[in-house]
């Protein structure tokens, strides 16, 4: 009886591993095909222009739209908002293939859009925020920046001085950011600002359209590498945005 039970277990194990192997092979084939497609795009559309964009200090805005049409700006985001609903390995493939264009700045600008400035909206944003900010960013119709680093404080998030206070139905934001990728041409900034006491628990994330009154772009900053990706100083002089632009809970922007 025990021998028969063990044999049944072995048979089920072999059947299970065989099914798993087939599924794994299918997924791997799909990922390999994806990599080949992205490599062809990079080799044809990006690499020939790499030196030109590095010298110009900026890659064309149209690249965001091109990547949006290909689905590259929303690989892991829900299909409901224009994303692909894929897993993290497809992002890894995209990163690996972008390196082949020989302009690191292109990858930086595009990945700030898809992996840094918008991922928090996907995870914690409201349906309205996703429609207004996430969906057009996935499509490449809007450019996003992440506003954290500050003059005098660097990327010490717990030490942020940019402050947002409640006034009526608005957040009123005052402060400055520096070294912000995509900053010279962003349509909105996912901004880390202090809404509470000192320390990490006083930080919130607020979506700030760059056409808001009081928002300014300072000088574009020069750097040693990644020239085709722009860096900028940003100013917030009592910028008003609706209270509904808060992402998640107040005071939870640090985690």
Coordinates of C-alpha atoms in Angstrom, one line a residue:
X1 CA 0.0 0.0 0.0
X2 CA 2.8 2.4 0.9
X3 CA 4.7 1.5 -2.3
X4 CA 1.6 2.3 -4.4
X5 CA 1.1 5.7 -2.5
X6 CA 4.7 6.7 -3.2
X7 CA 4.4 5.7 -6.8
X8 CA 1.3 7.9 -7.1
X9 CA 3.1 10.8 -5.5
X10 CA 6.0 10.4 -8.0
X11 CA 3.6 10.3 -10.9
X12 CA 1.8 13.5 -9.7
X13 CA 5.2 15.2 -9.1
X14 CA 6.4 14.3 -12.7
X15 CA 3.1 15.6 -14.1
X16 CA 3.4 18.8 -12.1
X17 CA 7.0 19.5 -13.0
X18 CA 6.3 18.8 -16.6
X19 CA 3.4 21.3 -16.6
X20 CA 5.6 23.8 -14.8
X21 CA 8.4 23.3 -17.3
X22 CA 6.0 23.9 -20.3
X23 CA 4.7 27.1 -18.7
X24 CA 8.2 28.3 -17.9
X25 CA 9.3 27.6 -21.5
X26 CA 6.3 29.5 -22.9
X27 CA 7.0 32.5 -20.6
X28 CA 10.7 32.5 -21.5
X29 CA 9.9 32.3 -25.2
X30 CA 7.6 35.3 -24.9
X31 CA 10.2 37.3 -23.0
X32 CA 12.9 36.5 -25.6
X33 CA 10.6 37.6 -28.4
X34 CA 9.9 40.8 -26.4
X35 CA 13.6 41.4 -26.0
X36 CA 14.2 41.0 -29.7
X37 CA 11.4 43.4 -30.6
X38 CA 12.8 46.1 -28.2
X39 CA 16.3 45.5 -29.4
X40 CA 15.3 46.1 -33.0
X41 CA 13.5 49.4 -32.0
X42 CA 16.5 50.6 -30.0
X43 CA 19.0 49.7 -32.8
X44 CA 16.9 51.4 -35.5
X45 CA 15.3 54.4 -33.7
X46 CA 17.6 55.3 -30.8
X47 CA 21.2 54.3 -31.3
X48 CA 21.8 56.3 -34.6
X49 CA 20.8 59.5 -32.8
X50 CA 22.6 58.9 -29.5
X51 CA 25.6 61.2 -30.1
X52 CA 23.3 64.0 -31.5
X53 CA 21.1 63.9 -28.4
X54 CA 24.0 63.8 -26.0
X55 CA 25.5 66.9 -27.6
X56 CA 22.2 68.7 -27.6
X57 CA 21.7 67.9 -23.9
X58 CA 18.2 66.6 -24.5
X59 CA 16.4 63.8 -26.4
X60 CA 13.2 64.7 -28.3
X61 CA 10.0 64.9 -26.4
X62 CA 8.4 62.8 -29.1
X63 CA 10.2 59.8 -27.7
X64 CA 7.8 59.7 -24.8
X65 CA 4.9 59.4 -27.3
X66 CA 6.7 56.7 -29.3
X67 CA 7.4 54.7 -26.2
X68 CA 3.8 55.2 -25.0
X69 CA 2.4 53.8 -28.3
X70 CA 4.7 50.7 -27.9
X71 CA 3.4 50.2 -24.3
X72 CA 6.9 50.7 -22.8
X73 CA 5.8 53.4 -20.3
X74 CA 3.3 51.2 -18.5
X75 CA 4.6 47.6 -18.7
X76 CA 3.4 46.6 -15.2
X77 CA 0.5 49.0 -14.9
X78 CA -3.2 47.9 -15.3
X79 CA -4.6 47.6 -18.8
X80 CA -7.5 49.8 -17.5
X81 CA -5.3 52.8 -17.7
X82 CA -3.4 51.8 -20.8
X83 CA -0.8 49.6 -19.2
X84 CA 0.3 46.1 -20.3
X85 CA -0.3 44.3 -17.0
X86 CA 3.0 42.4 -17.3
X87 CA 5.5 41.3 -14.6
X88 CA 8.8 42.9 -13.5
X89 CA 11.0 40.8 -15.8
X90 CA 9.6 42.8 -18.8
X91 CA 10.9 46.0 -17.1
X92 CA 14.3 44.3 -16.7
X93 CA 14.3 43.4 -20.4
X94 CA 13.5 47.0 -21.3
X95 CA 16.4 48.3 -19.1
X96 CA 18.8 45.8 -20.7
X97 CA 17.8 46.8 -24.2
X98 CA 17.8 50.6 -23.6
X99 CA 21.5 50.4 -22.7
X100 CA 22.2 49.3 -26.3
X101 CA 21.3 52.8 -27.6
X102 CA 24.6 54.1 -26.0
X103 CA 22.9 57.1 -24.4
X104 CA 22.2 56.5 -20.8
X105 CA 20.3 59.7 -20.5
X106 CA 17.5 58.3 -22.7
X107 CA 17.0 55.4 -20.4
X108 CA 17.1 57.7 -17.3
X109 CA 14.5 60.1 -18.7
X110 CA 12.1 57.3 -19.8
X111 CA 12.5 55.2 -16.7
X112 CA 12.0 58.2 -14.3
X113 CA 8.6 58.5 -16.1
X114 CA 7.6 54.8 -15.9
X115 CA 9.3 53.6 -12.7
X116 CA 9.7 56.5 -10.3
X117 CA 7.2 59.4 -10.8
X118 CA 4.2 57.3 -11.7
X119 CA 4.5 54.0 -9.9
X120 CA 3.3 55.6 -6.6
X121 CA 0.2 56.9 -8.4
X122 CA -0.5 53.4 -9.7
X123 CA -0.2 51.9 -6.2
X124 CA -1.8 54.6 -4.0
X125 CA -3.6 57.0 -6.3
X126 CA -7.3 57.5 -6.6
X127 CA -9.2 56.5 -9.8
X128 CA -9.5 60.2 -10.6
X129 CA -5.7 60.7 -10.2
X130 CA -5.0 57.7 -12.4
X131 CA -7.2 59.0 -15.1
X132 CA -5.8 62.6 -14.9
X133 CA -2.1 61.8 -14.4
X134 CA -1.3 58.1 -14.8
X135 CA -3.1 57.3 -18.0
X136 CA -1.6 60.2 -20.1
X137 CA 1.8 59.4 -18.6
X138 CA 1.5 55.8 -19.7
X139 CA 0.5 57.0 -23.2
X140 CA 3.5 59.4 -23.3
X141 CA 1.1 62.4 -23.6
X142 CA 2.3 63.9 -20.4
X143 CA 5.9 63.9 -19.0
X144 CA 6.3 63.2 -15.3
X145 CA 9.1 64.2 -12.8
X146 CA 9.7 63.1 -9.2
X147 CA 10.4 66.0 -6.9
X148 CA 12.5 65.0 -3.9
X149 CA 16.0 66.3 -3.9
X150 CA 16.4 69.8 -2.4
X151 CA 19.2 72.5 -2.2
X152 CA 21.1 72.0 1.0
X153 CA 19.5 68.7 1.9
X154 CA 20.2 66.5 -1.1
X155 CA 18.1 63.3 -1.2
X156 CA 17.6 63.2 2.6
X157 CA 13.8 62.7 2.4
X158 CA 13.3 63.0 6.2
X159 CA 15.0 66.5 6.0
X160 CA 12.7 68.0 3.3
X161 CA 11.9 71.7 3.7
X162 CA 9.5 72.3 0.9
X163 CA 6.2 72.7 2.7
X164 CA 2.5 72.3 1.8
X165 CA -0.1 73.8 4.0
X166 CA -3.9 73.4 3.8
X167 CA -5.8 76.6 2.9
X168 CA -9.5 76.1 2.1
X169 CA -9.8 73.4 -0.5
X170 CA -6.1 73.7 -1.6
X171 CA -2.6 72.8 -0.7
X172 CA -0.4 75.8 -0.9
X173 CA 3.2 74.8 -1.6
X174 CA 6.3 76.8 -1.0
X175 CA 9.9 75.6 -1.5
X176 CA 12.5 74.4 -4.1
X177 CA 13.8 71.3 -5.6
X178 CA 17.1 70.6 -7.4
X179 CA 18.6 67.9 -9.7
X180 CA 15.1 66.9 -10.9
X181 CA 15.2 64.6 -14.0
X182 CA 12.7 65.6 -16.7
X183 CA 12.3 68.8 -14.8
X184 CA 12.7 71.2 -17.7
X185 CA 9.7 69.8 -19.6
X186 CA 7.6 67.9 -17.1
X187 CA 3.8 68.3 -17.3
X188 CA 3.4 67.4 -13.6
X189 CA 5.6 66.7 -10.7
X190 CA 5.0 63.9 -8.1
X191 CA 6.2 66.2 -5.2
X192 CA 7.5 65.2 -1.8
X193 CA 6.5 68.0 0.6
X194 CA 6.3 68.5 4.3
X195 CA 2.7 68.6 5.5
X196 CA 3.3 67.8 9.1
X197 CA 6.0 67.8 11.8
X198 CA 9.7 67.3 11.3
X199 CA 11.0 63.9 10.4
X200 CA 9.9 61.1 8.0
X201 CA 6.3 61.0 9.2
X202 CA 5.6 64.6 8.2
X203 CA 6.2 64.0 4.4
X204 CA 3.4 63.7 1.9
X205 CA 3.3 63.2 -1.9
X206 CA 1.3 65.7 -3.9
X207 CA 0.7 65.9 -7.7
X208 CA 1.6 69.3 -9.0
X209 CA 0.7 70.3 -12.6
X210 CA 3.5 72.5 -13.9
X211 CA 1.1 75.0 -15.4
X212 CA 0.1 76.0 -11.9
X213 CA 0.6 79.6 -11.0
X214 CA 3.8 80.1 -9.0
X215 CA 5.6 77.1 -10.4
X216 CA 8.9 77.9 -12.1
X217 CA 11.8 76.1 -13.8
X218 CA 15.2 77.5 -13.0
X219 CA 18.4 76.7 -14.8
X220 CA 19.0 73.4 -16.6
X221 CA 21.9 71.8 -14.8
X222 CA 25.1 70.6 -16.4
X223 CA 26.5 67.2 -15.4
X224 CA 29.4 64.9 -16.1
X225 CA 27.3 62.2 -17.9
X226 CA 23.8 61.2 -19.1
X227 CA 23.7 64.5 -21.0
X228 CA 20.6 63.7 -23.0
X229 CA 18.5 63.5 -19.8
X230 CA 17.7 67.0 -18.4
X231 CA 18.1 68.0 -14.8
X232 CA 16.5 71.2 -13.4
X233 CA 15.9 73.4 -10.5
X234 CA 12.3 73.8 -9.7
X235 CA 10.6 76.6 -7.7
X236 CA 7.2 76.6 -5.8
X237 CA 6.1 80.0 -4.8
X238 CA 2.8 79.5 -3.0
X239 CA 1.6 77.1 -5.7
X240 CA -2.0 76.0 -5.2
X241 CA -3.3 72.6 -6.1
X242 CA -6.5 70.9 -4.9
X243 CA -6.5 68.8 -1.7
X244 CA -7.5 65.9 -3.9
X245 CA -4.0 65.9 -5.5
X246 CA -2.6 64.2 -2.3
X247 CA -1.4 60.7 -3.2
X248 CA -2.4 58.2 -0.4
X249 CA -2.5 59.5 3.1
X250 CA -1.0 62.7 4.5
X251 CA 2.2 62.1 6.3
X252 CA 2.8 58.7 4.6
X253 CA 4.8 59.9 1.7
X254 CA 8.0 58.4 3.2
X255 CA 6.5 54.9 3.4

